[in-house]
Short mmCIF file of C-alpha atoms in Angstrom, two decimals:
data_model
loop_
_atom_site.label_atom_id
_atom_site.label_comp_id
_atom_site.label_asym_id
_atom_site.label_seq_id
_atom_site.Cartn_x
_atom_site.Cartn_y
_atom_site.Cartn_z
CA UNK A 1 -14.80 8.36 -18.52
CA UNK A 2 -11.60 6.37 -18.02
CA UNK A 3 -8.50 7.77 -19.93
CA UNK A 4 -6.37 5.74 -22.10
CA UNK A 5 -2.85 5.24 -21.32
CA UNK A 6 -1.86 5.01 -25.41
CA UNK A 7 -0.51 8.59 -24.43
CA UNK A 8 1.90 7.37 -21.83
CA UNK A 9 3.47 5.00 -24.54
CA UNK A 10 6.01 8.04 -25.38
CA UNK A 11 8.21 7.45 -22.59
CA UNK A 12 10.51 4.23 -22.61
CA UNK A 13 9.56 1.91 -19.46
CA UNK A 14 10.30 -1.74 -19.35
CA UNK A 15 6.96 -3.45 -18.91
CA UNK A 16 6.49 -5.58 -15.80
CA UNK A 17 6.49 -9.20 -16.56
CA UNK A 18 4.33 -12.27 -15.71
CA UNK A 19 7.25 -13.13 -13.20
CA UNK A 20 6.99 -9.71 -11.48
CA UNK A 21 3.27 -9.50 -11.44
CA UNK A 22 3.22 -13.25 -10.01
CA UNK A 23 5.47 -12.19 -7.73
CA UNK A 24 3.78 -9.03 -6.55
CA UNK A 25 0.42 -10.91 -6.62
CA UNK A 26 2.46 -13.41 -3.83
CA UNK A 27 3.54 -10.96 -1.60
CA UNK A 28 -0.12 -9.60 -1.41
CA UNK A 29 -1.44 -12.93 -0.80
CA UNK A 30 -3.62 -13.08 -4.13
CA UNK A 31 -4.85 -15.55 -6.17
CA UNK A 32 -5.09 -14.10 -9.86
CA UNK A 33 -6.24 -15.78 -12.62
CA UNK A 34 -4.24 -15.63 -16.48
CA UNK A 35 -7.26 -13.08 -17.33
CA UNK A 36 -6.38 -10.92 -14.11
CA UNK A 37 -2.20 -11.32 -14.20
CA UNK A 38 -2.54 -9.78 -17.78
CA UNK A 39 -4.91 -7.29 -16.54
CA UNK A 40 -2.32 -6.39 -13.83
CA UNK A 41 0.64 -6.35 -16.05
CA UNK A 42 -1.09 -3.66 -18.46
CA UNK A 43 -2.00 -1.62 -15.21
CA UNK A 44 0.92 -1.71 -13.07
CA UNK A 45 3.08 -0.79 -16.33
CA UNK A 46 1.01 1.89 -17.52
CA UNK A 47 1.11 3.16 -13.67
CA UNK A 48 5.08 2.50 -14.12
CA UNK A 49 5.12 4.77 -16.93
CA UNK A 50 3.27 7.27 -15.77
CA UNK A 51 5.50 7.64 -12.46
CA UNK A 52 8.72 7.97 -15.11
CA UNK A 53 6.76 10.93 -16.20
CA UNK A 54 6.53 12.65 -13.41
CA UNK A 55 10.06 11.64 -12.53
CA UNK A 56 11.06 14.30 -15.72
CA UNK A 57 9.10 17.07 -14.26
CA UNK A 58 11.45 19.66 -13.50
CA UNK A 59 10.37 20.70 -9.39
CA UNK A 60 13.57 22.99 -8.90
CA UNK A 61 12.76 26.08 -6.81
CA UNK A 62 9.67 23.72 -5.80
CA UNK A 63 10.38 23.02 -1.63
CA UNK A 64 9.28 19.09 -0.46
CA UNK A 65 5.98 18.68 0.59
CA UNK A 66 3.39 16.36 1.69
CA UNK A 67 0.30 18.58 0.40
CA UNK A 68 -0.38 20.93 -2.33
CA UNK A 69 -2.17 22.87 0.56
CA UNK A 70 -1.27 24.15 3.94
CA UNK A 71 -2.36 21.99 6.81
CA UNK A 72 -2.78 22.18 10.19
CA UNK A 73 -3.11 19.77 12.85
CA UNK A 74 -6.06 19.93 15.09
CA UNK A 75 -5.53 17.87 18.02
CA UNK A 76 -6.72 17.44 21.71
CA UNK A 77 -4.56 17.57 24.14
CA UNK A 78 -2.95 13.63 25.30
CA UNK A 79 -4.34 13.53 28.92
CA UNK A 80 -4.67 9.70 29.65
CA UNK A 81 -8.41 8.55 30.40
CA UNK A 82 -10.35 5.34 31.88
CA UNK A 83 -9.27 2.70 30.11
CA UNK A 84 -10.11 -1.11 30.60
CA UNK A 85 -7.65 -3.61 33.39
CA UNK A 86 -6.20 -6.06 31.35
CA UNK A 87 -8.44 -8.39 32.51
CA UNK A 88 -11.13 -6.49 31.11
CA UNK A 89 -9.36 -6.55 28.01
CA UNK A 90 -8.79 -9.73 27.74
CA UNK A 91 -12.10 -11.06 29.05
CA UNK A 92 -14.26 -12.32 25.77
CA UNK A 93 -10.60 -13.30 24.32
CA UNK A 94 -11.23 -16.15 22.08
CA UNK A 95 -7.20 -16.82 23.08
CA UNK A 96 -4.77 -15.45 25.57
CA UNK A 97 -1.29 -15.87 27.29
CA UNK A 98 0.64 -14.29 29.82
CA UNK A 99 -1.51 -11.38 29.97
CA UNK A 100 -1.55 -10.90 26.43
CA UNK A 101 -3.88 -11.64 23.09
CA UNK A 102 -2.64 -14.99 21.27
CA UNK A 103 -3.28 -14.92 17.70
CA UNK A 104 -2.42 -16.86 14.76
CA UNK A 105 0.99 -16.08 13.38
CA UNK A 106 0.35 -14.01 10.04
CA UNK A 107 4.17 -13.44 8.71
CA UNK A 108 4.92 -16.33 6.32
CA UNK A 109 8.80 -16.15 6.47
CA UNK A 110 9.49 -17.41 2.49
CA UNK A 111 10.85 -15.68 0.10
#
């Protein structure tokens, strides 16, 4: 059953705008619709304001961690193996240069 977030609406947090979720939308390449920016606005915020919430808990005494339980990393030891020649690698390639993969460029360098 999904929550509401009317009980997040205690805590002050500007509200992202159209601008911002436009913006965000841009950087992750999406296409959103007026439906789906408003959609996103009311999300994001409410997931805003729920972050400024947990910014008030008080975690003094509390020591940094990644995980609320201990872990421990299982690993096999790094002994190199058989691994392809770089011709091998490169052999069903549908592009390569010097030795190397060529692929289309996928940083778009606007702001």
């Amino acid at each position: 059953m999904a929550r509401s977030s009317a009980h997040l609406r205690r805590f002050p947090v500007a509200k992202l705008s159209r601008q911002e979720v436009e913006y965000i939308a841009e950087l992750a390449k999406l296409t959103l619709s007026d439906e789906e920016k408003q959609q996103f606005r009311e999300q994001l915020s409410a997931i805003l304001e729920y972050a400024a919430i947990l910014q008030q808990v008080d975690t003094t005494g509390i020591p940094p961690t990644a995980s609320a339980i201990p872990l421990k990393n299982v690993m096999r030891p790094d002994e190199a193996g058989l691994s392809l020649s770089n011709e091998e690698a490169l052999f069903n390639a549908p592009d390569a240069q010097d030795g190397c993969f060529r692929v289309k460029a996928v940083l778009d360098d606007t702001p």
